[in-house]
Amino acid sequence: EKCTLPGFCVALAGLRGACGVAAAPACTLQEANASVPADLQLRNPALVAARAAVCRSFEEGRDFRVVAREEGSERDDLPIFTAPAGTVQLAKESERKEVVREDYPDIPGAFVLHNVLTDRECDQIILASEAMGYSEDAPVSLGRKIRHNDNCVWIAHDELTAALFERCRPFFPQDVDGTRPIGLNARFRLYRYNPDDIFRMHGDGAWPGSGVDPVNGSLVHDIYGDRWSQLSWVAYLNDDFEGGGTRFMLPGGRH
């Protein structure tokens, strides 16, 4: 049976806790109670708010580690991170709002799922990724002229990907070019947008399902051998800004 794997792309921008789906082929944080530098408050207010809400720190070796290094357009040593179960403490069903799907008829195949992540889950992902660290380069083929933002790649634990997929499963299309959705790609691509950053027009590519070898702990680019990302799954983690919306290019130059 053919299977498809929605690709996970996280943007530190957009509607908090919402996920958009469309068809398409380290710095360390201070302790949670430490004062926040003034320049950080100006640069990343979402991080300041997240720290105040979560009240915990994330540390390399305990909460995450570098599992591999990959080549980007400028560097050949970009860190790929992984984190164990429990790094993101998931909310109980009783603590979450009902997931609601909002369709966009003018954009074939695109829709938004509201309330997939709770505020606290968003904050934990923000904090953990900041502790891992962001870089200007990324292990993708698009250079800075197209993808002008900061990047962090996180191979998520099955606990996290399975939970998020189950929240979204009822709303996914059940047939994608003869395949069916079976999970989320564990390769989380987190993009942090600073003022004036932009991700120019591009088409998302299909990627095999990545994972961490349970025996030796190494990164396996195609851990399943039978599934590829065929849907773009974008999670928006914060909304304390203006602008930065996602545009879809349509036939005839419309968007």
Tab-separated table of C-alpha atoms in Angstrom, residues 89-192:
chain	number	residue	atom	x	y	z
A	89	GLN	CA	5.182	18.118	27.419
A	90	LEU	CA	1.931	17.448	25.599
A	91	ALA	CA	-1.416	18.684	26.867
A	92	LYS	CA	-4.130	16.258	27.890
A	93	GLU	CA	-7.206	16.073	25.698
A	94	SER	CA	-9.232	17.838	28.396
A	95	GLU	CA	-6.773	20.754	28.284
A	96	ARG	CA	-7.069	21.324	24.532
A	97	LYS	CA	-9.664	23.114	22.472
A	98	GLU	CA	-11.462	21.308	19.693
A	99	VAL	CA	-9.570	21.261	16.402
A	100	VAL	CA	-11.475	23.138	13.705
A	101	ARG	CA	-10.816	23.023	9.962
A	102	GLU	CA	-11.150	26.183	7.863
A	103	ASP	CA	-11.170	25.676	4.098
A	104	TYR	CA	-10.014	28.101	1.424
A	105	PRO	CA	-11.983	27.294	-1.746
A	106	ASP	CA	-9.879	29.641	-3.883
A	107	ILE	CA	-6.702	27.679	-3.040
A	108	PRO	CA	-7.093	24.059	-4.196
A	109	GLY	CA	-6.003	21.604	-1.502
A	110	ALA	CA	-5.240	24.226	1.163
A	111	PHE	CA	-6.881	24.511	4.567
A	112	VAL	CA	-6.089	25.670	8.119
A	113	LEU	CA	-6.535	23.594	11.275
A	114	HIS	CA	-7.069	25.751	14.344
A	115	ASN	CA	-6.125	24.665	17.904
A	116	VAL	CA	-3.817	21.810	16.909
A	117	LEU	CA	-1.244	23.023	19.454
A	118	THR	CA	-1.912	24.669	22.803
A	119	ASP	CA	-0.191	27.923	23.710
A	120	ARG	CA	2.097	26.085	26.132
A	121	GLU	CA	3.063	23.489	23.526
A	122	CYS	CA	3.911	26.291	21.081
A	123	ASP	CA	5.996	28.008	23.755
A	124	GLN	CA	7.924	24.815	24.516
A	125	ILE	CA	8.760	24.276	20.843
A	126	ILE	CA	9.931	27.889	20.587
A	127	LEU	CA	12.115	27.591	23.692
A	128	ALA	CA	13.577	24.198	22.790
A	129	SER	CA	14.488	25.339	19.278
A	130	GLU	CA	16.084	28.533	20.595
A	131	ALA	CA	18.187	26.442	22.971
A	132	MET	CA	19.256	24.236	20.066
A	133	GLY	CA	20.188	27.328	18.085
A	134	TYR	CA	19.362	28.832	14.708
A	135	SER	CA	21.620	29.517	11.735
A	136	GLU	CA	21.237	31.637	8.608
A	137	ASP	CA	22.167	28.710	6.388
A	138	ALA	CA	19.941	25.642	5.958
A	139	PRO	CA	20.417	22.073	4.652
A	140	VAL	CA	18.204	22.721	1.626
A	141	SER	CA	18.940	23.687	-1.966
A	142	LEU	CA	17.536	27.216	-1.625
A	143	GLY	CA	20.076	29.908	-0.736
A	144	ARG	CA	19.622	33.165	1.166
A	145	LYS	CA	18.291	35.006	-1.887
A	146	ILE	CA	15.185	32.811	-1.715
A	147	ARG	CA	15.032	31.691	1.926
A	148	HIS	CA	16.010	34.734	3.982
A	149	ASN	CA	15.275	33.604	7.542
A	150	ASP	CA	16.902	31.627	10.351
A	151	ASN	CA	16.777	27.840	10.380
A	152	CYS	CA	16.796	24.988	12.888
A	153	VAL	CA	16.278	21.312	11.954
A	154	TRP	CA	14.891	19.038	14.656
A	155	ILE	CA	14.297	15.286	14.250
A	156	ALA	CA	11.287	14.938	16.522
A	157	HIS	CA	10.506	11.935	18.709
A	158	ASP	CA	7.718	9.562	17.664
A	159	GLU	CA	5.758	10.591	20.761
A	160	LEU	CA	5.433	14.148	19.458
A	161	THR	CA	4.859	13.381	15.775
A	162	ALA	CA	2.286	10.676	16.537
A	163	ALA	CA	0.329	12.933	18.895
A	164	LEU	CA	0.193	15.806	16.413
A	165	PHE	CA	-0.751	13.502	13.563
A	166	GLU	CA	-3.636	11.992	15.534
A	167	ARG	CA	-4.980	15.478	16.233
A	168	CYS	CA	-4.948	16.214	12.505
A	169	ARG	CA	-5.758	12.804	11.032
A	170	PRO	CA	-9.563	13.286	10.740
A	171	PHE	CA	-9.056	16.449	8.690
A	172	PHE	CA	-6.429	15.229	6.215
A	173	PRO	CA	-7.494	14.127	2.724
A	174	GLN	CA	-7.756	10.352	2.730
A	175	ASP	CA	-6.418	9.984	-0.810
A	176	VAL	CA	-3.415	11.897	-2.159
A	177	ASP	CA	-2.647	10.739	-5.696
A	178	GLY	CA	-3.380	7.150	-4.764
A	179	THR	CA	-1.686	7.293	-1.359
A	180	ARG	CA	-3.025	7.831	2.153
A	181	PRO	CA	-1.618	9.976	4.982
A	182	ILE	CA	0.165	7.808	7.536
A	183	GLY	CA	2.066	10.231	9.790
A	184	LEU	CA	4.093	13.417	10.047
A	185	ASN	CA	7.665	13.587	8.829
A	186	ALA	CA	9.874	13.739	11.924
A	187	ARG	CA	12.229	16.201	10.223
A	188	PHE	CA	10.898	19.440	11.696
A	189	ARG	CA	12.169	22.475	9.789
A	190	LEU	CA	11.827	25.490	12.051
A	191	TYR	CA	12.092	28.932	10.485
A	192	ARG	CA	12.486	32.073	12.569
